[in-house]
Amino acid sequence: MILRLATLQKGTSARINAPKRLLIQQSRAFTNIDDPTFRTHSTAVTDNTSSEYRSWQASQNIDIQRVTQTAMVHELTQQVSRSIENVVPWFLNTMPAPYFRQVPESFRLDHIKAISAIKDASMDMHMNLKTHLPDGRQVLTFIRPGTMPGLLLNMIKELPFNQRSEEYMPLSRVQIYSAEDDSMSLNLFVYGEESKHQTDVTLTGSQILEYAQQVMDGSLPPQDEYGRPNPKPNNTFERDNLIKHMEKCSESYILRSDPRRFLSQIQLFEKVSGSDNISVSTEYSYLDENNDEHYWIDIALANTLPHYALEQTTKLLFLHSFDVMRAHLDNVSDGDNGTITLLRMLVTPVNGAKGNEATFNLLQQELKRCKWLNDSTMELVFETHPWLGVRRGEIITAMAAIMHPIMSKQNAIAFSKGNILETITKDRYIKHAAAIVDLFLERFNPKGPLSDEELEAKSKELLSIIDNEVEDTSAQALLTKMIDIVKHTLRTNIYMNNRYALGLRLDPRIMSSEDEAPRETPYGVIFVHGRRFDGYHTRFRDIARGGMRLVTPASPEQYALESAHQYEECYGLAFAQQLKNKDIPEGGSKAVVLIDNIGMSETGKDFVMRKSVKAFTDTILDLIVDTEETREEVVDFVGKKEVLYLGPDEQVIPEDINWVIKRAKQRGYDTPAAFMSSKPRAGINHKEYGVTSEGVNVYLDVALRHVLKIDPKQESFSIKITGGPDGDVAGNELKILAREYGDNAKVVGIADGTGCAEDPNGLAWDELLRLVNDNLPIDQFNPSKLGEGGAVHTVDTEEGVKARNSMHNRVQADAFIPAGGRPNTINIHNYKHFLNPDGSPSAPLIVEGANLFVTDEARQLLFEEAGVVIVKDSSANKCGVITSSYEICAAMMLSEEEFFDNKHQIVSEVLNKLHNYAQLEAELLFREFETYGGSLPQLSKVVSDAVNAATDSLSVALESFSAEDKEKLLPLFRFHLPQTMVDMSFDKVHERVPAQYISNAIASCLASKLVYKEGTKFVNTLPKEKLASVALRYVEAEHQIAILKSALEGTEMPEKEKESILKLLEAGGARTALGVF
C-alpha cells in the first residue's frame, strides 16, 4: 500500500486536519484500503517518457537523468524497507496477543504499512483507515498516539454513522486494542451486518462445544490455569442448546471467541433474551505480573443501538475513572425481539480509583440505567456536574420536565423547558436542587422511608435555606416547586434496579397552577421520564381506561410548544374520555407520550418510538403491579391497589400492543390480556369494524332529523369531513354513508394530511370507496372523477396547504364531521373563520367524530352567534371506548381461543349494543335540547355528569352491600354484555373478573339506565345522599313493573288498549312506583 504524503520537513508532525498531513481519499479522513490506487505496487517507475522539464534533471544528458531516477527510487525503497524492518519487530512485541488472534492477517498487514508510513514521515501516530469488505460492510480503523483515559470516548464521538443518517448502517462489531508500551491505540469499528453463510457451526465452534462438554462432564478443575473459576454445569451449555444459539451468531464472533468467554456471554444473553433489559457481570483479570488492577466487564443489552450502547458505556467508565484497554462488541439475533448487543471491556482504574465491590456495584447499577437515560440527564451527570451521580441527575431532569407545563403558564419564556433545567443546575443553585433530590430519595427509601411528619419538617428546613440563600425569584419559585413535587409524589420506582424509566405516581393537585380557573381534579396522574421521551397518564377514576398516543414534533420549536401543552392535552383528552365512558365500568383516562426523534431517519424514528412505548408502559407496571419486587422496592403512599387499562391511539402499532400484553403477563399484572385493547388476534379492531363511526353516524342521523328536519333515507344532504379515506373514523364513515343513504349523501369536501378534494355536487362515490378500500389518502383522488367546480389540492404547494387548512371553514355543507385533525383546530381565536361573511355558518350542524377538534369556548360562541348545533365528541364518538371496554371484559372472561373461535358472533352483538347506546343518548340529548333549550355541547356534558355522578354514588353505596345484595344486582352487568360472552362464561364471572370491576360495572349500568330512561332533570334534582338508595329502589320497581306487564299480557282485553297500558308502564311505571317526580 502506498500512502500519499504531503511534503514534510524532518521532525515535523501532522494530524488529521493539519495542512501538512497524510493526503487521504475522502473528506472524512479515511484511507480506502480496497481502492486500487492505494494498494502496494511491487515495482517502482523506471522510465520517464515525458519531455516536460524537471528541475532535478540534467537537461542535456538522458543517461544521467535515468541514473538519477533509478538512484532515487532505490534510496526511497531502501528507506521504506528500513522503516518496515524497524516497525515490524516493535509491532509484534507491543501489540497484545488477542490482537494477533482476532484480527485477520490482511488487516494486520495494512496496519503495519500505515504505521510504517507514519513513522517514516516522523508524524504523530494519528490516522484513520477505511476498508470495504466484499459483503458490503465497512471497517474503520482508528490509530491514535498514547492510551490516555478518554481516548476511546473521543474516537467514538468521531464515528460517522448514526441513526440520524438515511444511510445508517448498524455498528456490528468493535475491537479495541492498546499497545503494551502505551505508545498507541488501535481500534476497529465494523459497520453493517455480516452475511449469513450456511456454515456448520459444529466445526466453527468445535472448541466451544468441546469446552462446554468438559464443563457438563465435570472434568474441568474448579479453576483454570489463570486462577479464574470455570463455569458450572448449566442447561444452556447442553450441546443442542449451544448449537441452536451459535446458529444465531456470526461466524466471526464464534471464531474469535474464547470458549470460556463465549459461555459466559451466553448466560448474560439468556438473562435478557425476550426483554429490553441489561445484564452486567464483572471479573478480576490478570493482564501481566506487574499490574493486578485489571477487570473484565461483560454487558448484554437487549434491543439497543450498538453505537449508543458503546458510547454511553464508555462515558460512564470514564466518569468512574476507568480506562478501557481492550473491548469487543458483537450483536446476536434474539428472534422477534430484535438483537442483543454483547459488550466486553478490559478496564483498569486510573486517577486513584479503586476496583472494589462497592464501586462495581454502583457501576453495574448505573450501566443498567445508561440505556434508558435522556440526553439531558447524561449531559448533567457526565459533563456538567459529575458529582451528582446518575440517580440524582435523573430525578433533577424529571422534575424539570414536570415543572414545565405547570410553570410555563406563569411565564412561558422565563419558564421554558431549557431555562428551567438551566436555572436549577446553575452552580449557585445545584446544591439546593441536590438537597431536594436527597429529600426525595429519603422519602422513598425502602429501607426506611420518611414519615409525613419527617417530610414536612425537612421540607420546612429546605424552604428556609432557599429563602435565605436564593435571591433570584425564578430560581426560588422552581426550587420551591421541586419540594412540592416531593410532597405530592405518592409512589416511585426510583429504587427498582431493572426499571426502564423513572416513574412518579403524583397527587394530581401538583399539576394545577394558582391562577387557573377551577376544574375537576383527576383521580391520579403518572409521570414517566425516559430516554428521548416524557409521558403523562391521567385518569379520572380508580379503574380507568383510555388510549395512549405518541406525539412526535417535527422541529425543536414545535417540540417546545408541545412540551408546554403536553399535560393540558393529556388532561383534556382524559376528561373527554371520562365524559364518554359513562356507559362502561371504566372511568376515563389518557396517556400522551412526547417523543424527541427530531431529525432522525425513518428507521431511527421508529426505533425510538417503539422503545418509548416499552419504557413508558413498563414504568406504569412498576407503579401498579403487586409483586414481591415492588413490595420490596416501591414505597407506597397511595394506600390501595390501582387498576388501569390502555388502548392504542396515534402512532401505536400492533407490535406495540403485543409487546405490552406480553410484558404485563411477565410483570404479574392480574389481567394481562386486558391491559391493552385492540389486540391483533383477540381484539376488536376499531378500523376493521368501524365501531367509532357506527356511533358517529347514529348521532348524525338523529341530528339531521331533529335539527335540519331532513330524513336522510329519503332526502339529499351534503357533508364535509376532515380525516382521510385511509383513516379509521373518516374512512368508515364514508362506507356507512354509502351503505345507509347511497346517493342521498353528498360528500362535498374531504381534507387530510396530504391535501383536500372538493366538489359542490358531491365527490364521486365510486372513487371515494376506491380510496377507502385501497387505504389511500385524499391526494390520490382521481381528478377526472370531479364534477364542475371540483378540485383536488395537495400540500406540495403553498396554495394546496392553504386550501387543505381552510377546507373545513370554506366549503358549504349541511353537516360537518371532524373525523381527524389536531385538538383545538377550531378555537376562540379563529372560530369566526367557520362563518360566512353574512354571519351564517358554513355548516349548521357539527358531529364531532374526532376528540377536542373544537374547543369549549368556540362551541359555545358558534352556537350563540350562528346557531351551530354541535354534537360533542364525548357523545358522538363514544362507541370506540365502549368497544374497548367489551374487549377488556372478553379478555377477562374468555381465553384467547374462545374469543377467536366466536369472534364473528361477538362482534356482531357488540355492534348492536353500540347502536343501542348511541340511539339512547342521541334521543335523550335532542329530547332535552328541544324541551329545555341551551347548547347541545352543554347538554352532552350534563348527561355525562349525571351518569357519572350516579355511578360514583352507587359505587360508594355498593361498598357497604353484602355479597348477597350485590348478587341481586348482577343481572345489570349480565344484560350489559354480549349474549355470547354471557352464555360462555358468566357463571364464572366471580372467578375471572375483579370484584371492584364488577361493582363498577353494576354501578355504571344502573346509572346509565336511570338517566337515559328518566332524563337528567330527574337524576340531578335528587339529593346526592339519596341518589344511590333511589336508584336501587328503581331497580326493584322495574322488577315489579316487569311482573305487572307479564300479567297484563295474559289478560283478555282489546289489543289497542293493552298496548297503550304497556307503553305507559314502560315509560313511567317504575318512576311512578317510586313516588318521585
Coordinates of C-alpha atoms in Angstrom, one line a residue, residues 686-688 690 693 722-735 750 752 771-772 775-778 819-820:
H686 CA -61.7 -0.3 15.5
K687 CA -60.8 0.4 12.0
E688 CA -61.7 -3.0 10.6
G690 CA -65.8 0.8 12.1
S693 CA -68.0 5.6 13.0
T722 CA -61.7 16.2 7.9
G723 CA -59.8 12.9 8.1
G724 CA -58.7 10.9 5.1
P725 CA -60.3 7.9 3.3
D726 CA -57.5 5.8 4.7
G727 CA -58.3 6.9 8.3
D728 CA -60.3 5.0 10.9
V729 CA -63.3 7.3 11.6
A730 CA -63.4 9.1 8.3
G731 CA -62.9 6.1 6.1
N732 CA -65.5 4.0 7.9
E733 CA -68.0 7.0 8.0
L734 CA -67.7 7.1 4.2
K735 CA -68.6 3.4 3.9
I750 CA -62.6 16.0 2.5
D752 CA -56.4 15.1 5.4
L771 CA -59.6 5.1 -1.8
V772 CA -61.2 3.7 1.3
N775 CA -56.3 2.5 2.1
L776 CA -55.3 5.6 0.2
P777 CA -55.3 9.3 1.3
I778 CA -57.3 12.0 -0.4
A819 CA -63.1 12.8 11.9
G820 CA -59.4 13.6 12.1

